[in-house]
Amino acid sequence: MRTELCDTFGIEHPIVAFTPSEHVAAAVTNAGGLGVLGCVRFNDAGELDRVLDWMDANTGGRPYGVDIVMPAKIPDEGSSVDLGKLIPPEHREFVDRTLAQLGVPELPGGADEREGVLGWLHSVARSHVEVALKHPIKLIANALGSPPVDVIEQVHQHGVPVAALAGKAEHAVRHVDNGVDIVVAQGYEAGGHTGEIASMVLLPEIADAVGDRVPVLAAGGIGSGRQVAAALALGASGVWTGSIWLTTEEYLQTMAESEAMQRALVEAKSSDTVRTRIYTGKPARLLKTRWTEAWAAPDAPDPLPMPLQNLLVSHAHNRIHAAGDPSVVSMPVGQIVGRMNRVRPVAEIIDELVRDYAAALSRLDKTR
Amino acid sequence: MRTELCDTFGIEHPIVAFTPSEHVAAAVTNAGGLGVLGCVRFNDAGELDRVLDWMDANTGGRPYGVDIVMPAKIPDEGSSVDLGKLIPPEHREFVDRTLAQLGVPELPGGADEREGVLGWLHSVARSHVEVALKHPIKLIANALGSPPVDVIEQVHQHGVPVAALAGKAEHAVRHVDNGVDIVVAQGYEAGGHTGEIASMVLLPEIADAVGDRVPVLAAGGIGSGRQVAAALALGASGVWTGSIWLTTEEYLQTMAESEAMQRALVEAKSSDTVRTRIYTGKPARLLKTRWTEAWAAPDAPDPLPMPLQNLLVSHAHNRIHAAGDPSVVSMPVGQIVGRMNRVRPVAEIIDELVRDYAAALSRLDKTR
């Protein structure tokens, strides 16, 4: 499973793993892939700095990257208090009523409540870039496409390549024109923010559109070596994986309170996801639960635009998280969830991907 | 590009081509694939008989198959006149109003108008089976899953295997339990009736679920040799293709009046399709045009259940077809439409699939 990406990053397998967990990111890097730490959960850049210190101490000089969330259109700046004034009261009432109906209790008195995620405000995402560039990172990826050109130039001055997600060929070309070094082709089946074109069609389309200018990573539907083989056959130089790391032992080391979420994912089938705007305001694929079903009911309001929708639901997410009910989880995940059937160590997944990839190539050999 | 499917059918390439055109079906068969003629357009079994006579005369003993549309749940029988009484007047008014708004003229006086498609009534689909079994067919496929067990047994008595489309692993297993010999795994990106799980995820899931019991064909997103390689890497024994034959020269030989449709397909991008119930009452992927957009507008009624929806729109389809306006086409097609950029002979497409497949395998070789 060697491609030019292995030489670019000095990695053994062209497997890039996006994860909000530093324990997962470090484990992927240590197993020969490229761990990419999602920064959006760090409202405080100092906290990110400390976590990256931990990454440096626990990866022995092996390569890793970070992922920021910087929309192409700059949203209004401001604290969650200012922005909160833009949320209609009917939306707040719907959320309160729904949580009560779903049996999600109030947070215990004095519980430490995180502020709504501000990571996709430009000021915060820029602070993530500043902090990350002080560490020996090997990649900065932007989950929402091309970052502003000045950010790309800033990152390049540190000799770090920039990756950007694309759900259409024309977006991929625009990213490359802006200076992006790696395109992540994110298919319909992917978890989180995603478009409508499936990987089987999108991947060769983007590979053809960008040609030899930059390598393409396949995102969406990758959870086995067969799928890695399919992605490389379609023109990718590697894979961008996310969902499959949610049901790892290492994930729990970072997010100890995620057992209900893991239980829900382990039980879910590939048909148990839904693409909806209720998480951030932009279409994103989530696990289908009683929470997403409530938002799909006829009486539910339309989701708000980014970043208001996440501010609206962030308190609900905290309550849902604390409740620990697998049937009311709010979690981005791809259709590959149907293959995530037990909680495992990261190294076991990497090992299986590599062995299954070799088996897929052997099967293809027999077709000659 | 050889798999066990080549031996099963006595074909050179494991490429199965679904098409309503006997000219395309014969050309695919003559180029080393397996042409499968769609029967749903034949309200009169005698007409199907004559077309299969033509197939026999023009394929030189090479293998071909037929495709029927037989829902698992048996719809009410009756002529279009009887069924037509079940269509609400508001629906008819919406269709008339929309056609006027889109500038689709009435049919010229005395125009020969086909009755609404009745091919998915059990009585008609059974007559297709009866007629087809008098010809040397090598496959009967059912576009709507497993046919009734007595139909499967009837087909088996003639030594003919039965294929059935599936959009979920549990459906595939049920088909095989019913006696189906080949499963067609139809991904989200496919044209026509389709589910929500994309090929990248669905294909290995179905391949694992049916194991060694039957071979699996990959449907949805297959239009290049790279995509065939991806499908085989994911566990398929061959591919089921449909959309890519719509923009062939042979298609026009059967449907001379389809130039506007071909022009619309050649111009379309992969994002120019929509999954909707307006064609048959069940979710099917169509080319996105001003016709599908009208049905997506807030004032549009909900589509009717099968078979009423097709009866409702069949006269509209005749008018749209006669109008010859590429912007108002009503046509099932998959996301692969973005790669269908010129009208070509069938043999050229087969040749390209085979050569591109070899190139994809060569690229994979370099990853070892």
XYZ file of C-alpha atoms in Angstrom:
736
model
C 0.000 0.000 0.000
C 2.749 2.441 -0.943
C 2.108 5.637 -2.924
C 4.016 8.895 -3.424
C 2.172 10.178 -0.362
C 4.299 7.889 1.791
C 7.433 9.690 0.606
C 5.835 13.138 0.923
C 5.033 12.609 4.581
C 7.529 9.946 5.559
C 4.787 7.515 6.473
C 4.488 3.787 5.929
C 0.843 3.606 4.781
C -1.053 6.319 2.831
C -3.732 6.376 5.527
C -4.621 9.780 6.936
C -6.798 9.709 10.049
C -8.873 12.706 11.043
C -9.852 12.609 14.718
C -10.654 15.009 17.559
C -8.709 12.688 19.895
C -4.989 13.214 20.417
C -4.731 9.630 21.654
C -6.127 8.330 18.348
C -4.014 10.738 16.276
C -0.824 9.675 18.066
C -1.706 5.981 17.765
C -2.304 6.282 13.998
C 0.972 8.129 13.544
C 2.799 5.556 15.648
C 1.250 2.734 13.569
C 2.623 4.167 10.319
C -0.255 6.400 9.168
C -0.717 10.157 9.474
C -2.797 11.238 12.469
C -4.586 14.570 11.972
C -5.941 16.241 15.102
C -9.219 18.133 14.710
C -8.905 21.572 16.323
C -12.500 22.756 16.212
C -13.189 21.644 19.773
C -10.512 23.978 21.173
C -12.147 27.328 21.896
C -8.949 28.190 23.789
C -5.778 28.152 21.711
C -3.739 27.564 24.873
C -5.510 24.256 25.371
C -4.625 23.249 21.786
C -1.004 24.207 22.490
C -0.862 21.899 25.504
C -2.431 19.024 23.553
C 0.078 19.471 20.723
C 2.866 19.400 23.343
C 1.452 16.039 24.374
C 1.406 14.927 20.711
C 5.061 15.931 20.330
C 5.988 13.974 23.446
C 4.079 10.873 22.343
C 4.867 10.485 18.637
C 8.667 10.253 18.799
C 9.241 12.663 15.910
C 6.865 10.815 13.585
C 4.654 13.001 11.366
C 1.219 14.284 12.291
C -1.113 17.081 11.172
C -3.979 19.262 12.337
C -7.418 20.028 10.928
C -9.065 23.437 11.191
C -12.557 24.567 10.233
C -12.368 27.822 8.282
C -15.322 28.610 5.996
C -14.580 30.356 2.724
C -17.157 33.008 3.606
C -16.186 34.722 6.836
C -18.979 34.506 9.408
C -19.741 37.364 11.769
C -17.275 37.505 14.606
C -18.280 37.778 18.215
C -18.728 35.801 21.388
C -21.470 33.246 21.731
C -23.383 35.824 23.796
C -23.465 38.353 20.911
C -24.273 35.729 18.290
C -26.862 34.170 20.560
C -29.046 37.240 20.148
C -29.533 36.232 16.501
C -31.178 32.921 17.439
C -34.996 33.090 17.201
C -36.814 32.171 20.459
C -38.932 29.573 18.599
C -35.772 27.626 17.855
C -34.732 27.652 21.512
C -38.225 26.525 22.531
C -38.128 23.650 20.030
C -34.794 22.452 21.415
C -35.988 22.643 25.040
C -39.267 20.872 24.240
C -37.503 18.162 22.222
C -34.960 17.428 24.963
C -37.800 17.083 27.464
C -39.701 14.761 25.120
C -36.598 12.620 24.590
C -36.041 12.313 28.329
C -32.706 14.142 28.323
C -32.226 15.587 31.826
C -30.925 19.040 32.709
C -27.218 19.174 33.462
C -26.455 18.487 37.127
C -26.099 21.729 39.143
C -22.608 23.153 38.909
C -21.656 21.017 35.932
C -18.786 22.511 34.006
C -20.369 23.627 30.740
C -18.340 24.278 27.631
C -19.180 27.320 25.570
C -20.647 26.660 22.103
C -17.982 25.643 19.632
C -16.355 28.756 18.186
C -13.678 26.919 16.217
C -15.200 27.904 12.893
C -14.987 31.614 13.590
C -12.061 32.964 11.596
C -10.395 34.526 14.621
C -10.410 31.209 16.459
C -9.355 29.109 13.452
C -6.512 31.565 12.808
C -5.375 31.162 16.415
C -5.331 27.391 15.819
C -3.059 27.909 12.805
C -0.736 30.188 14.816
C -0.398 27.660 17.614
C -0.074 24.642 15.335
C 2.758 26.228 13.344
C 4.838 26.378 16.548
C 4.793 22.577 16.557
C 6.468 20.218 14.049
C 3.201 19.590 12.158
C 3.399 18.078 8.665
C -0.075 19.066 7.376
C -2.838 21.590 7.956
C -6.190 20.519 6.527
C -9.295 22.678 6.266
C -12.567 20.819 6.668
C -14.532 23.479 4.768
C -12.497 23.813 1.601
C -9.792 26.273 0.722
C -8.685 28.598 3.539
C -8.015 32.249 2.622
C -4.930 32.690 0.435
C -3.055 34.601 3.139
C -3.479 31.670 5.528
C -2.200 29.258 2.858
C 0.849 31.517 2.348
C 1.448 31.733 6.089
C 1.407 27.925 6.359
C 3.647 27.516 3.301
C 6.215 29.865 4.836
C 6.667 27.204 7.499
C 7.123 24.547 4.805
C 3.844 22.875 5.735
C 1.448 21.680 3.000
C -2.268 22.557 3.090
C -5.092 20.107 2.387
C -8.702 21.081 1.666
C -11.914 19.078 1.418
C -13.935 19.208 -1.803
C -17.282 17.680 -2.721
C -17.261 18.801 -6.368
C -14.564 18.835 -9.057
C -14.912 22.594 -9.625
C -14.290 23.232 -5.919
C -11.183 21.049 -6.029
C -9.781 23.040 -8.956
C -10.498 26.311 -7.153
C -8.664 25.032 -4.054
C -5.601 24.132 -6.138
C -5.705 27.514 -7.892
C -5.645 29.081 -4.406
C -2.457 27.189 -3.557
C -3.805 24.107 -1.782
C -1.354 21.175 -1.952
C -3.632 18.169 -1.361
C -7.319 17.732 -2.189
C -9.517 15.559 -0.001
C -12.391 14.300 -2.197
C -15.259 13.960 0.272
C -18.036 11.722 -1.076
C -21.713 11.689 -0.153
C -21.267 8.639 2.088
C -18.813 10.443 4.376
C -19.541 11.556 7.919
C -19.720 15.245 8.791
C -19.940 17.969 6.162
C -20.554 16.339 2.817
C -21.994 16.939 -0.645
C -24.288 14.811 -2.799
C -21.865 13.099 -5.205
C -20.799 9.607 -4.098
C -17.126 8.625 -3.875
C -17.342 6.182 -6.827
C -18.189 9.097 -9.128
C -16.531 12.011 -7.315
C -13.069 10.531 -6.882
C -12.097 9.936 -10.551
C -13.795 13.215 -11.437
C -11.621 15.171 -8.995
C -8.514 13.145 -9.867
C -9.020 14.009 -13.548
C -9.816 17.651 -12.793
C -6.640 18.318 -10.794
C -4.477 15.993 -12.903
C -0.821 15.916 -11.867
C -1.018 19.217 -9.997
C -1.727 17.735 -6.539
C -2.454 14.346 -4.954
C -6.026 13.433 -4.042
C -7.134 11.683 -0.861
C -10.366 9.651 -0.868
C -12.798 10.462 1.933
C -16.152 8.794 2.458
C -16.861 5.103 2.773
C -13.308 4.007 3.638
C -13.163 1.447 6.433
C -11.553 -1.652 4.939
C -8.557 -2.487 2.771
C -10.900 -3.312 -0.097
C -12.177 0.240 0.077
C -8.630 1.592 0.136
C -7.912 -0.501 -2.986
C -11.051 0.869 -4.643
C -10.025 4.426 -3.758
C -6.543 3.986 -5.234
C -8.030 2.302 -8.343
C -10.259 5.360 -8.758
C -7.242 7.673 -8.797
C -6.547 8.557 -5.158
C -3.023 8.616 -3.719
C -4.270 7.770 -0.268
C -7.303 7.783 1.995
C -8.722 10.261 4.488
C -10.532 8.351 7.219
C -12.562 9.664 10.122
C -15.510 7.613 11.286
C -13.617 4.353 11.857
C -11.530 5.900 14.652
C -14.591 6.789 16.742
C -14.964 3.206 17.958
C -11.382 2.779 19.169
C -10.067 2.240 22.665
C -7.824 5.271 22.269
C -10.833 7.529 21.579
C -12.154 6.760 25.044
C -8.830 7.810 26.558
C -9.508 11.374 25.350
C -13.302 11.400 25.669
C -13.985 9.192 28.662
C -17.681 10.032 28.626
C -18.241 8.713 25.089
C -19.269 5.166 25.918
C -22.930 5.724 25.008
C -21.870 7.180 21.658
C -19.595 4.212 20.968
C -22.378 1.801 21.910
C -24.729 3.558 19.465
C -22.158 3.415 16.657
C -21.353 -0.249 17.236
C -25.056 -1.111 16.931
C -25.753 1.063 13.868
C -26.130 -0.205 10.305
C -25.029 1.584 7.142
C -28.594 2.816 6.657
C -28.635 4.433 10.112
C -27.215 7.813 9.113
C -28.840 10.978 7.791
C -27.502 14.026 5.956
C -28.902 17.102 7.695
C -28.137 20.738 8.526
C -28.990 20.411 12.237
C -25.409 20.021 13.504
C -23.742 23.154 12.088
C -26.117 24.757 9.606
C -24.387 23.103 6.624
C -25.321 19.603 5.355
C -23.488 17.008 7.442
C -24.007 13.278 7.841
C -24.925 12.217 11.391
C -25.909 9.028 13.144
C -29.698 8.676 12.853
C -31.122 8.797 16.392
C -34.234 10.049 18.151
C -32.556 13.489 18.148
C -32.151 13.676 14.345
C -35.635 12.197 13.894
C -37.132 14.966 16.038
C -35.546 17.566 13.744
C -36.983 15.739 10.708
C -40.548 15.884 12.080
C -43.061 18.218 10.398
C -43.200 20.539 13.450
C -39.423 21.071 13.560
C -38.024 24.462 12.514
C -35.550 24.819 9.638
C -31.977 24.726 10.929
C -30.214 28.095 11.252
C -27.179 29.099 9.148
C -23.622 28.467 10.352
C -22.447 29.365 13.005
C -25.829 29.988 14.690
C -27.132 26.419 14.435
C -24.249 25.000 16.443
C -24.597 27.712 19.070
C -28.291 26.814 19.254
C -27.647 23.108 19.835
C -24.358 23.232 21.768
C -26.061 23.264 25.170
C -28.336 20.440 23.954
C -25.234 18.508 22.889
C -23.804 18.912 26.388
C -27.028 17.625 27.944
C -27.233 14.743 25.449
C -23.608 13.862 26.113
C -24.121 13.867 29.880
C -27.322 11.809 29.598
C -25.435 8.880 28.075
C -28.462 7.500 26.203
C -27.327 5.752 22.974
C -30.728 6.440 21.354
C -30.292 10.238 21.638
C -26.693 10.632 20.496
C -25.779 13.604 18.259
C -22.711 12.456 16.327
C -21.294 12.948 12.820
C -20.463 9.608 11.234
C -20.359 8.150 7.716
C -22.219 5.210 6.175
C -19.183 3.080 7.019
C -20.657 2.948 10.550
C -22.279 -0.341 9.469
C -18.804 -1.913 9.518
C -17.803 -0.482 12.931
C -19.026 -3.363 15.036
C -16.737 -3.377 18.042
C -14.394 -1.122 19.998
C -10.783 -1.905 19.056
C -7.257 -0.545 19.378
C -6.102 1.753 16.551
C -3.184 -0.494 15.624
C -5.515 -3.425 15.003
C -7.541 -1.370 12.498
C -4.425 -0.192 10.649
C -3.119 -3.748 10.529
C -6.429 -5.019 9.141
C -6.563 -2.263 6.500
C -3.096 -3.222 5.285
C -3.786 -6.971 5.180
C -7.211 -6.589 3.546
C -5.678 -4.271 0.948
C -3.189 -6.955 -0.034
C -6.012 -9.505 -0.283
C -8.014 -7.188 -2.560
C -5.030 -6.791 -4.883
C -4.581 -10.571 -4.981
C -8.217 -10.971 -6.015
C -7.743 -8.378 -8.766
C -4.649 -10.251 -9.982
C -6.859 -13.216 -10.812
C -8.912 -11.095 -13.242
C -6.005 -10.607 -15.658
C -11.041 -8.255 -16.758
C -11.976 -11.922 -16.394
C -14.075 -13.255 -13.508
C -16.142 -16.415 -12.958
C -19.061 -14.487 -14.459
C -17.386 -14.765 -17.864
C -17.555 -18.563 -17.631
C -21.113 -18.542 -16.258
C -22.427 -16.585 -19.230
C -19.840 -17.367 -21.879
C -18.883 -13.710 -22.194
C -15.529 -12.036 -22.667
C -15.929 -9.138 -20.191
C -17.968 -9.183 -16.945
C -19.912 -6.139 -18.140
C -23.688 -6.410 -18.006
C -25.561 -3.640 -19.813
C -29.154 -2.814 -18.951
C -30.891 -0.907 -21.737
C -34.381 -0.419 -23.156
C -32.811 -0.467 -26.657
C -32.437 -3.758 -28.507
C -29.784 -2.124 -30.705
C -27.665 -1.305 -27.637
C -28.284 -4.728 -26.050
C -27.213 -6.527 -29.224
C -24.164 -4.294 -29.654
C -23.002 -4.957 -26.067
C -23.473 -8.697 -26.523
C -21.619 -8.593 -29.827
C -18.766 -6.662 -28.192
C -18.235 -9.365 -25.556
C -20.492 -8.143 -22.743
C -23.983 -9.227 -21.725
C -26.762 -7.056 -23.137
C -29.928 -7.047 -21.017
C -33.067 -5.697 -22.672
C -35.461 -3.778 -20.423
C -39.019 -5.028 -20.949
C -41.009 -2.443 -19.006
C -41.754 -0.374 -22.111
C -43.595 -3.278 -23.788
C -47.251 -3.073 -22.753
C -47.902 -5.639 -25.494
C -46.095 -8.962 -25.040
C -46.360 -9.597 -28.781
C -44.203 -6.547 -29.411
C -41.570 -7.897 -26.978
C -41.680 -11.221 -28.826
C -40.928 -9.531 -32.141
C -38.057 -7.509 -30.629
C -36.543 -10.673 -29.109
C -36.802 -12.308 -32.547
C -34.734 -9.397 -33.805
C -32.244 -9.922 -30.941
C -31.916 -13.599 -31.868
C -31.298 -12.693 -35.489
C -28.704 -10.057 -34.615
C -26.567 -11.610 -31.869
C -25.373 -14.763 -33.656
C -26.055 -17.064 -30.731
C -24.163 -14.897 -28.250
C -25.725 -14.536 -24.793
C -28.189 -11.845 -23.803
C -30.790 -11.326 -21.066
C -33.967 -9.436 -20.250
C -35.004 -7.179 -17.371
C -38.517 -7.103 -15.943
C -40.074 -4.833 -13.313
C -42.000 -6.909 -10.799
C -42.539 -5.338 -7.358
C -42.446 -7.651 -4.351
C -45.815 -6.287 -3.248
C -48.372 -6.936 -5.970
C -50.053 -3.707 -7.082
C -53.730 -3.585 -7.976
C -54.343 -4.995 -11.422
C -56.382 -3.229 -14.041
C -56.125 -1.138 -17.161
C -54.879 2.406 -17.030
C -58.526 3.529 -17.280
C -59.492 1.718 -14.039
C -56.341 2.815 -12.202
C -56.706 6.331 -13.512
C -59.790 6.807 -11.339
C -57.508 6.639 -8.292
C -55.535 9.710 -9.359
C -56.652 12.884 -7.512
C -57.744 15.734 -9.823
C -55.332 18.128 -8.068
C -52.443 16.012 -9.298
C -53.706 16.128 -12.888
C -54.165 19.896 -12.621
C -50.602 20.333 -11.330
C -49.212 18.348 -14.259
C -51.245 20.317 -16.828
C -50.315 23.653 -15.248
C -46.637 22.711 -15.044
C -46.431 21.597 -18.674
C -48.003 24.887 -19.743
C -45.540 26.856 -17.583
C -42.601 24.916 -19.027
C -43.776 25.624 -22.586
C -44.396 21.975 -23.452
C -46.988 21.952 -26.277
C -49.955 19.600 -26.590
C -49.339 16.565 -28.767
C -50.089 17.217 -32.425
C -53.629 16.093 -33.383
C -53.767 12.419 -34.264
C -50.401 11.681 -32.681
C -50.018 8.027 -31.810
C -50.058 8.011 -28.009
C -48.734 5.127 -25.974
C -50.721 4.012 -22.974
C -49.112 4.595 -19.561
C -46.447 2.037 -18.815
C -48.083 -1.084 -17.362
C -44.921 -3.182 -17.342
C -44.796 -3.248 -13.547
C -48.232 -4.771 -13.161
C -47.722 -8.421 -12.291
C -49.908 -9.634 -15.159
C -47.824 -7.721 -17.695
C -44.442 -8.600 -16.129
C -45.495 -12.279 -16.084
C -46.347 -12.067 -19.786
C -42.827 -10.692 -20.359
C -41.369 -13.719 -18.566
C -43.530 -16.121 -20.623
C -42.443 -14.561 -23.898
C -38.775 -14.213 -22.929
C -38.512 -17.878 -21.952
C -39.403 -18.846 -25.553
C -36.138 -17.193 -26.606
C -32.569 -18.362 -25.819
C -32.138 -15.817 -22.998
C -29.302 -16.334 -20.504
C -30.610 -14.129 -17.667
C -33.796 -12.623 -16.281
C -33.224 -9.686 -13.958
C -35.842 -7.981 -11.807
C -35.333 -4.269 -11.323
C -37.383 -4.238 -8.104
C -35.763 -7.029 -6.139
C -36.748 -10.652 -5.808
C -39.621 -11.780 -8.042
C -42.206 -14.134 -6.470
C -40.789 -17.602 -5.751
C -43.070 -19.247 -8.339
C -41.650 -16.983 -11.057
C -38.093 -17.845 -9.976
C -38.955 -21.545 -10.168
C -40.562 -21.118 -13.580
C -37.406 -19.398 -14.875
C -35.122 -22.014 -13.288
C -37.075 -24.793 -15.041
C -35.777 -23.305 -18.268
C -32.219 -23.351 -16.908
C -32.094 -19.559 -16.794
C -30.593 -17.740 -13.783
C -32.432 -14.899 -12.045
C -30.821 -11.621 -10.958
C -32.368 -9.130 -8.550
C -31.444 -5.582 -7.569
C -30.778 -4.799 -3.910
C -30.021 -1.527 -2.147
C -29.443 -3.054 1.309
C -27.588 -6.149 2.511
C -30.689 -7.581 4.192
C -32.614 -7.348 0.918
C -29.815 -9.146 -0.894
C -29.898 -12.010 1.614
C -33.676 -12.257 1.275
C -33.354 -12.436 -2.525
C -30.839 -15.276 -2.264
C -33.052 -17.089 0.261
C -35.849 -16.837 -2.325
C -33.670 -18.553 -4.922
C -32.139 -15.596 -6.762
C -28.849 -16.525 -8.482
C -27.156 -13.128 -8.900
C -27.470 -10.002 -6.755
C -27.136 -6.574 -8.340
C -25.938 -4.186 -5.606
C -27.498 -0.881 -6.623
C -25.796 2.080 -4.946
C -27.186 5.529 -4.194
C -25.370 7.067 -7.175
C -27.196 4.818 -9.677
C -29.854 5.981 -12.108
C -33.445 4.820 -11.747
C -34.749 3.130 -8.625
C -32.114 3.392 -5.930
C -31.583 3.403 -2.171
C -29.499 5.667 0.036
C -26.318 3.640 0.615
C -23.475 4.503 -1.761
C -21.673 1.806 -3.774
C -18.396 2.203 -1.839
C -20.172 1.047 1.334
C -22.977 -1.091 -0.111
C -20.902 -3.339 -2.338
C -18.582 -4.954 0.245
C -21.513 -5.120 2.651
C -23.614 -7.128 0.186
C -20.619 -9.207 -0.945
C -19.955 -10.152 2.694
C -23.633 -10.800 3.415
C -24.159 -13.251 0.543
C -20.653 -14.741 0.788
C -19.993 -17.566 -1.651
C -23.676 -18.262 -2.256
C -24.060 -16.051 -5.353
C -22.014 -13.557 -7.368
C -22.614 -9.832 -6.921
C -22.753 -7.239 -9.697
C -21.919 -3.614 -8.912
C -24.475 -1.058 -10.086
C -24.218 2.685 -9.613
C -21.373 4.942 -10.634
C -19.776 2.589 -13.159
C -18.694 4.321 -16.359
C -14.946 3.816 -16.616
C -12.479 0.974 -16.254
C -11.211 2.529 -13.019
C -14.711 2.195 -11.625
C -14.888 -1.424 -12.782
C -11.584 -2.051 -10.987
C -12.949 -0.382 -7.850
C -16.089 -2.524 -8.045
C -14.099 -5.751 -8.350
C -11.777 -4.630 -5.535
C -14.859 -4.110 -3.370
C -15.998 -7.703 -3.944
C -18.094 -7.652 -7.131
C -17.753 -10.303 -9.826
C -18.822 -7.894 -12.535
C -20.652 -4.654 -13.194
C -24.232 -3.762 -14.059
C -24.233 -0.632 -16.189
C -27.172 1.369 -17.471
C -26.737 5.126 -17.817
C -23.637 5.013 -20.010
C -25.551 3.345 -22.880
C -28.050 6.202 -23.147
C -25.583 8.371 -25.053
C -24.719 5.793 -27.711
C -25.338 5.870 -31.436
C -27.169 2.539 -31.184
C -29.665 3.992 -28.680
C -30.840 6.440 -31.332
C -31.441 3.549 -33.737
C -34.192 2.304 -31.399
C -35.426 5.653 -30.082
C -34.976 8.013 -32.997
C -36.729 10.839 -31.194
C -34.240 10.870 -28.265
C -31.834 13.486 -29.563
C -32.967 16.167 -27.099
C -32.517 13.693 -24.240
C -29.023 12.783 -25.431
C -28.130 16.457 -25.772
C -29.283 17.069 -22.178
C -27.241 14.116 -20.863
C -24.100 15.133 -22.743
C -24.279 18.608 -21.168
C -25.056 17.425 -17.614
C -22.571 17.280 -14.745
C -22.468 14.693 -11.970
C -24.334 17.117 -9.704
C -27.194 17.439 -12.216
C -29.298 14.513 -10.979
C -31.926 14.205 -8.275
C -33.395 11.251 -6.378
C -37.176 11.657 -6.427
C -40.453 9.703 -6.451
C -41.969 11.632 -9.389
C -41.147 9.055 -12.095
C -42.756 5.901 -10.664
C -43.779 6.586 -7.079
C -40.616 4.946 -5.707
C -37.333 6.863 -5.201
C -35.448 6.951 -8.503
C -32.556 9.086 -9.692
C -33.398 11.324 -12.669
C -31.656 14.004 -14.667
C -32.318 17.340 -12.938
C -34.300 19.515 -15.362
C -36.996 22.174 -15.210
C -39.494 19.265 -14.941
C -37.944 17.782 -11.773
C -37.454 21.277 -10.349
C -41.182 22.007 -10.787
C -41.991 18.896 -8.734
C -39.546 20.050 -6.032
C -41.245 23.437 -5.662
C -43.257 24.175 -2.500
C -46.592 24.173 -4.417
C -46.028 20.719 -5.949
C -48.108 17.792 -4.643
C -46.512 14.707 -3.124
C -45.948 12.019 -5.764
C -48.501 9.159 -5.818
C -47.599 5.541 -4.991
C -46.565 3.069 -7.710
C -48.150 2.443 -10.242
C -50.335 5.556 -10.076
C -47.529 8.115 -10.339
C -46.341 6.773 -13.674
C -49.883 6.692 -15.024
C -50.232 10.305 -13.893
C -47.092 11.466 -15.714
C -47.097 9.130 -18.732
C -49.041 11.527 -20.945
C -46.755 14.325 -19.752
C -43.742 12.172 -20.679
C -45.157 11.743 -24.184
C -45.618 15.502 -24.532
C -42.138 16.201 -23.107
C -40.622 13.640 -25.461
C -42.380 15.135 -28.485
C -41.404 18.684 -27.484
C -37.696 17.857 -27.793
C -36.571 20.519 -25.294
C -33.375 19.383 -23.498
C -34.255 21.558 -20.475
C -37.524 19.667 -19.830
C -36.354 16.062 -20.245
C -37.714 13.402 -17.837
C -35.047 10.709 -17.787
C -33.594 8.283 -15.212
C -29.807 8.521 -15.134
C -27.051 8.064 -12.559
C -24.410 10.476 -11.275
C -22.076 8.985 -13.889
C -23.851 11.310 -16.343
C -21.036 13.790 -15.660
C -18.710 11.480 -17.604
C -21.089 10.953 -20.572
C -19.838 13.830 -22.691
C -20.438 12.692 -26.259
C -22.546 10.261 -28.273
C -20.440 7.227 -29.197
C -20.767 3.695 -30.558
C -21.234 0.941 -27.952
C -18.073 -0.907 -29.022
C -15.946 2.167 -28.341
C -17.231 2.349 -24.764
C -16.583 -1.350 -24.134
C -13.101 -1.016 -25.580
C -12.365 1.986 -23.354
C -13.669 0.204 -20.237
C -11.347 -2.729 -20.910
C -8.270 -0.596 -21.595
C -8.882 1.736 -18.644
C -9.350 -1.292 -16.388
C -5.917 -2.585 -17.344
C -4.419 0.852 -16.676
C -6.026 0.967 -13.217
C -4.541 -2.433 -12.344
C -1.122 -1.269 -13.516
C -1.364 1.740 -11.203
C -2.306 -0.522 -8.305
C 0.691 -2.751 -9.092
C 2.971 0.163 -8.281
C 1.603 0.346 -4.719
C 3.004 -3.071 -3.716
